Amino acid sequence: MLLPDRKEEATRDKRKYKTVKYNIDSKSKNKYKGKTFYLKTYGCQMNERDSETLVAMLKQLGFKEEKDYRKADFLLLNTCSIRENAHNKAFGMLGRFKHLKQTRPEIVIGLCGCMAQETSVCEELLKNYKFVNLVFGTHNLDKLPILVDKAFSSDERQIEVYSREQDLVEDLPVIRSNKYKAYVNIIYGCDKFCTYCIVPYTRGRERSRKKEDILKEVDTLVKDGYKEITVLGQNVNAYGKDLYDDYFMGELLEDIAKTGIPRIRFMTSHPWDFTDKMIEVIGKYPNIMPSVHLPVQSGSSRILKLMGRRYTRESYLELFHKMKNKIPGVSTSTDIIVGFPGEEEADFLETMSLVKECQFDNAFTFIFSKREGTPACRLEDFVPLEEKEERLQRLNEVVNYYFLENHKRLIGKTLKVLVEGISSKKNQYYGYSENNQLLNFTSQKKLKAGEIVDVMIEEAKTWSLDGRS
Ligand code: 5AD
Ligand code: SF4
């Protein structure tokens, strides 16, 4: 048994990591033919991408996917730690699995992902969730075949969570959930240590993939007919800093653009690392989508300092306006936390005024959630929850107002849309524009998923646009 240790997780050494190749013991291949698995994923795109690898590894072992958890032989939760409600959802699901285990004791129940990296979660699983057979973390996801084998062949519980990141593994198998849109990891982990955030502890230090490995993956996606990639990292802008002296996110984006993939998106960007080179490259290449997610978290410099965000309200706005001026037609989205410990009404009003100035096209808004072991967890929090909820509501009213206003400006315009699918209604399709707006539209022609078509906008809603192709 190996449990995570928070102190060790927080210690960053400059130890060089190696890049190693994934391989699976040939004896394990198809060993579990006839068995089925159920996998549920919580959280961000990083977890979704990890799950595509988990699925591929399980299929190598011979498992078949089962969508009804009550019928599966192996039940696995890929979990998220970012806020308390993600925790609660996963524990709620474990409660259902417990009932199932009473009638089908032979099933194997596993938990992996960010929650597994938390000492307190592992302790809770050890004490009160004895029916969970297998726990592994984000740093040894590639060991799934060995761990599953152990869990199926032994009565002992398998708990193997590393506190520190291991070598970077390439050539992991993947079964992508979409035929036209793909996620491409470029950097793992985060070194920013924003005071509210648990990610640097659950995902380890920043480790960039080698540029050759990334470009090879993109080339394969182009050959396979993919139309869009989303370049992923907790903070993609830190790309290359741990590997190269003169090759960073701007250079990588440019090389990815040159592969000819029709659409490139990237997320998430920390304002601290957003360079002029990146702005130049995004503006220059038509296949880099003019849509930037730039989390601000708060409009108050005082709160930003407490959050450890490394920028002020003024420097964020400077970057924001520079981007707006230099990238033609760019749309912007953001993340905002309300009710950070010590946030006064005056701080909140600064967030409201920043939102009015930036008029974001999309925003994800959250109430601060205490994460055990993070510095913000120890700050005195005197704002009652009702007040935080009221602030969130006021904020949502303003952000929603701008979503609709920005959408209304598009009525009568023609946007390029990547067709994703067919709605239940006749001749109805949906897809996303270059600026990442969701479009529901009709077409008299028979369209196929993966096509990029022109759509004329006829109606604006808060969350989507209606149109005709
Ligand atoms: N409480 C509330 N929101 C959080 N986020 C990260 N940590 C917390 C927390 N402890 C939000 C941030 C981040 C997004 C992914 O989740 O806004 O950008
Ligand atoms: Fe968390 Fe900050 Fe890193 Fe984003 S940049 S993952 S908010 S620590």
PDB file of C-alpha atoms in Angstrom, residues 102-199:
ATOM      1  CA  GLN A 102     -23.737  -6.548  -1.584  1.00  0.00           C
ATOM      2  CA  THR A 103     -25.565  -8.449  -4.333  1.00  0.00           C
ATOM      3  CA  ARG A 104     -22.545  -8.991  -6.597  1.00  0.00           C
ATOM      4  CA  PRO A 105     -19.511  -9.401  -4.299  1.00  0.00           C
ATOM      5  CA  GLU A 106     -17.274 -10.493  -7.204  1.00  0.00           C
ATOM      6  CA  ILE A 107     -17.177  -7.031  -8.826  1.00  0.00           C
ATOM      7  CA  VAL A 108     -14.039  -4.870  -8.542  1.00  0.00           C
ATOM      8  CA  ILE A 109     -14.492  -1.202  -7.608  1.00  0.00           C
ATOM      9  CA  GLY A 110     -11.791   1.352  -8.337  1.00  0.00           C
ATOM     10  CA  LEU A 111     -11.169   5.050  -7.801  1.00  0.00           C
ATOM     11  CA  CYS A 112      -8.480   7.056  -9.577  1.00  0.00           C
ATOM     12  CA  GLY A 113      -7.691  10.640 -10.624  1.00  0.00           C
ATOM     13  CA  CYS A 114      -7.265  13.748  -8.498  1.00  0.00           C
ATOM     14  CA  MET A 115      -9.195  12.644  -5.401  1.00  0.00           C
ATOM     15  CA  ALA A 116      -6.948   9.617  -5.062  1.00  0.00           C
ATOM     16  CA  GLN A 117      -4.022  12.038  -4.654  1.00  0.00           C
ATOM     17  CA  GLU A 118      -5.540  13.443  -1.452  1.00  0.00           C
ATOM     18  CA  THR A 119      -4.350  11.864   1.783  1.00  0.00           C
ATOM     19  CA  SER A 120      -7.654  12.597   3.528  1.00  0.00           C
ATOM     20  CA  VAL A 121      -9.625  10.865   0.755  1.00  0.00           C
ATOM     21  CA  CYS A 122      -7.398   7.777   0.907  1.00  0.00           C
ATOM     22  CA  GLU A 123      -7.796   7.652   4.684  1.00  0.00           C
ATOM     23  CA  GLU A 124     -11.567   7.912   4.327  1.00  0.00           C
ATOM     24  CA  LEU A 125     -11.574   5.120   1.728  1.00  0.00           C
ATOM     25  CA  LEU A 126      -9.439   2.934   3.987  1.00  0.00           C
ATOM     26  CA  LYS A 127     -11.698   3.455   6.969  1.00  0.00           C
ATOM     27  CA  ASN A 128     -15.239   3.763   5.665  1.00  0.00           C
ATOM     28  CA  TYR A 129     -15.215   2.451   2.084  1.00  0.00           C
ATOM     29  CA  LYS A 130     -13.749  -1.000   2.559  1.00  0.00           C
ATOM     30  CA  PHE A 131     -15.556  -2.282  -0.535  1.00  0.00           C
ATOM     31  CA  VAL A 132     -13.286  -0.162  -2.789  1.00  0.00           C
ATOM     32  CA  ASN A 133     -10.673  -2.616  -4.077  1.00  0.00           C
ATOM     33  CA  LEU A 134      -8.398  -0.405  -6.141  1.00  0.00           C
ATOM     34  CA  VAL A 135      -7.085   3.150  -5.716  1.00  0.00           C
ATOM     35  CA  PHE A 136      -4.413   4.744  -7.899  1.00  0.00           C
ATOM     36  CA  GLY A 137      -3.440   8.333  -8.588  1.00  0.00           C
ATOM     37  CA  THR A 138      -2.684  10.644 -11.483  1.00  0.00           C
ATOM     38  CA  HIS A 139       1.043   9.795 -11.460  1.00  0.00           C
ATOM     39  CA  ASN A 140       0.672   6.079 -12.163  1.00  0.00           C
ATOM     40  CA  LEU A 141      -2.283   5.976 -14.522  1.00  0.00           C
ATOM     41  CA  ASP A 142      -0.139   4.040 -17.000  1.00  0.00           C
ATOM     42  CA  LYS A 143       0.147   1.202 -14.472  1.00  0.00           C
ATOM     43  CA  LEU A 144      -3.572   0.429 -14.785  1.00  0.00           C
ATOM     44  CA  PRO A 145      -3.039  -2.972 -16.482  1.00  0.00           C
ATOM     45  CA  ILE A 146      -0.814  -4.227 -13.639  1.00  0.00           C
ATOM     46  CA  LEU A 147      -3.056  -2.779 -10.935  1.00  0.00           C
ATOM     47  CA  VAL A 148      -6.263  -4.200 -12.411  1.00  0.00           C
ATOM     48  CA  ASP A 149      -4.619  -7.585 -12.683  1.00  0.00           C
ATOM     49  CA  LYS A 150      -3.625  -7.460  -9.013  1.00  0.00           C
ATOM     50  CA  ALA A 151      -7.115  -6.307  -7.973  1.00  0.00           C
ATOM     51  CA  PHE A 152      -8.811  -9.160  -9.845  1.00  0.00           C
ATOM     52  CA  SER A 153      -6.415 -11.846  -8.680  1.00  0.00           C
ATOM     53  CA  SER A 154      -6.073 -10.965  -5.006  1.00  0.00           C
ATOM     54  CA  ASP A 155      -8.420 -10.304  -2.102  1.00  0.00           C
ATOM     55  CA  GLU A 156      -6.096  -7.604  -0.820  1.00  0.00           C
ATOM     56  CA  ARG A 157      -7.006  -3.991  -1.484  1.00  0.00           C
ATOM     57  CA  GLN A 158      -4.676  -2.325  -3.968  1.00  0.00           C
ATOM     58  CA  ILE A 159      -3.885   1.245  -2.957  1.00  0.00           C
ATOM     59  CA  GLU A 160      -0.997   2.710  -4.919  1.00  0.00           C
ATOM     60  CA  VAL A 161      -0.749   6.476  -4.968  1.00  0.00           C
ATOM     61  CA  TYR A 162       2.549   8.229  -5.610  1.00  0.00           C
ATOM     62  CA  SER A 163       3.107  11.635  -4.016  1.00  0.00           C
ATOM     63  CA  ARG A 164       5.471  12.755  -6.726  1.00  0.00           C
ATOM     64  CA  GLU A 165       5.221  12.728 -10.469  1.00  0.00           C
ATOM     65  CA  GLN A 166       6.990   9.831 -12.144  1.00  0.00           C
ATOM     66  CA  ASP A 167       8.620   9.701 -15.572  1.00  0.00           C
ATOM     67  CA  LEU A 168       6.658  11.150 -18.435  1.00  0.00           C
ATOM     68  CA  VAL A 169       5.091   8.314 -20.397  1.00  0.00           C
ATOM     69  CA  GLU A 170       4.706   8.469 -24.190  1.00  0.00           C
ATOM     70  CA  ASP A 171       2.913   6.136 -26.581  1.00  0.00           C
ATOM     71  CA  LEU A 172       0.028   5.560 -24.195  1.00  0.00           C
ATOM     72  CA  PRO A 173      -2.883   4.004 -26.045  1.00  0.00           C
ATOM     73  CA  VAL A 174      -5.956   6.160 -26.633  1.00  0.00           C
ATOM     74  CA  ILE A 175      -9.489   5.600 -27.865  1.00  0.00           C
ATOM     75  CA  ARG A 176     -10.824   9.066 -28.570  1.00  0.00           C
ATOM     76  CA  SER A 177     -14.445   9.769 -27.791  1.00  0.00           C
ATOM     77  CA  ASN A 178     -14.898  12.059 -30.809  1.00  0.00           C
ATOM     78  CA  LYS A 179     -13.906  11.427 -34.443  1.00  0.00           C
ATOM     79  CA  TYR A 180     -13.297  15.058 -35.389  1.00  0.00           C
ATOM     80  CA  LYS A 181     -12.241  16.818 -32.208  1.00  0.00           C
ATOM     81  CA  ALA A 182      -9.287  15.675 -30.123  1.00  0.00           C
ATOM     82  CA  TYR A 183      -7.468  16.708 -26.976  1.00  0.00           C
ATOM     83  CA  VAL A 184      -3.680  16.903 -27.079  1.00  0.00           C
ATOM     84  CA  ASN A 185      -1.774  17.205 -23.800  1.00  0.00           C
ATOM     85  CA  ILE A 186       1.286  19.425 -24.036  1.00  0.00           C
ATOM     86  CA  ILE A 187       2.144  19.998 -20.385  1.00  0.00           C
ATOM     87  CA  TYR A 188       1.199  18.196 -17.195  1.00  0.00           C
ATOM     88  CA  GLY A 189       0.979  19.665 -13.686  1.00  0.00           C
ATOM     89  CA  CYS A 190       1.160  23.218 -12.402  1.00  0.00           C
ATOM     90  CA  ASP A 191       3.786  25.223 -10.505  1.00  0.00           C
ATOM     91  CA  LYS A 192       1.712  28.336  -9.869  1.00  0.00           C
ATOM     92  CA  PHE A 193       0.303  27.394  -6.452  1.00  0.00           C
ATOM     93  CA  CYS A 194      -2.610  29.827  -6.488  1.00  0.00           C
ATOM     94  CA  THR A 195      -3.615  29.752  -2.831  1.00  0.00           C
ATOM     95  CA  TYR A 196      -7.132  28.323  -3.354  1.00  0.00           C
ATOM     96  CA  CYS A 197      -6.133  25.601  -5.794  1.00  0.00           C
ATOM     97  CA  ILE A 198      -5.498  21.931  -5.151  1.00  0.00           C
ATOM     98  CA  VAL A 199      -4.195  21.145  -8.656  1.00  0.00           C
TER      99      VAL A 199
END
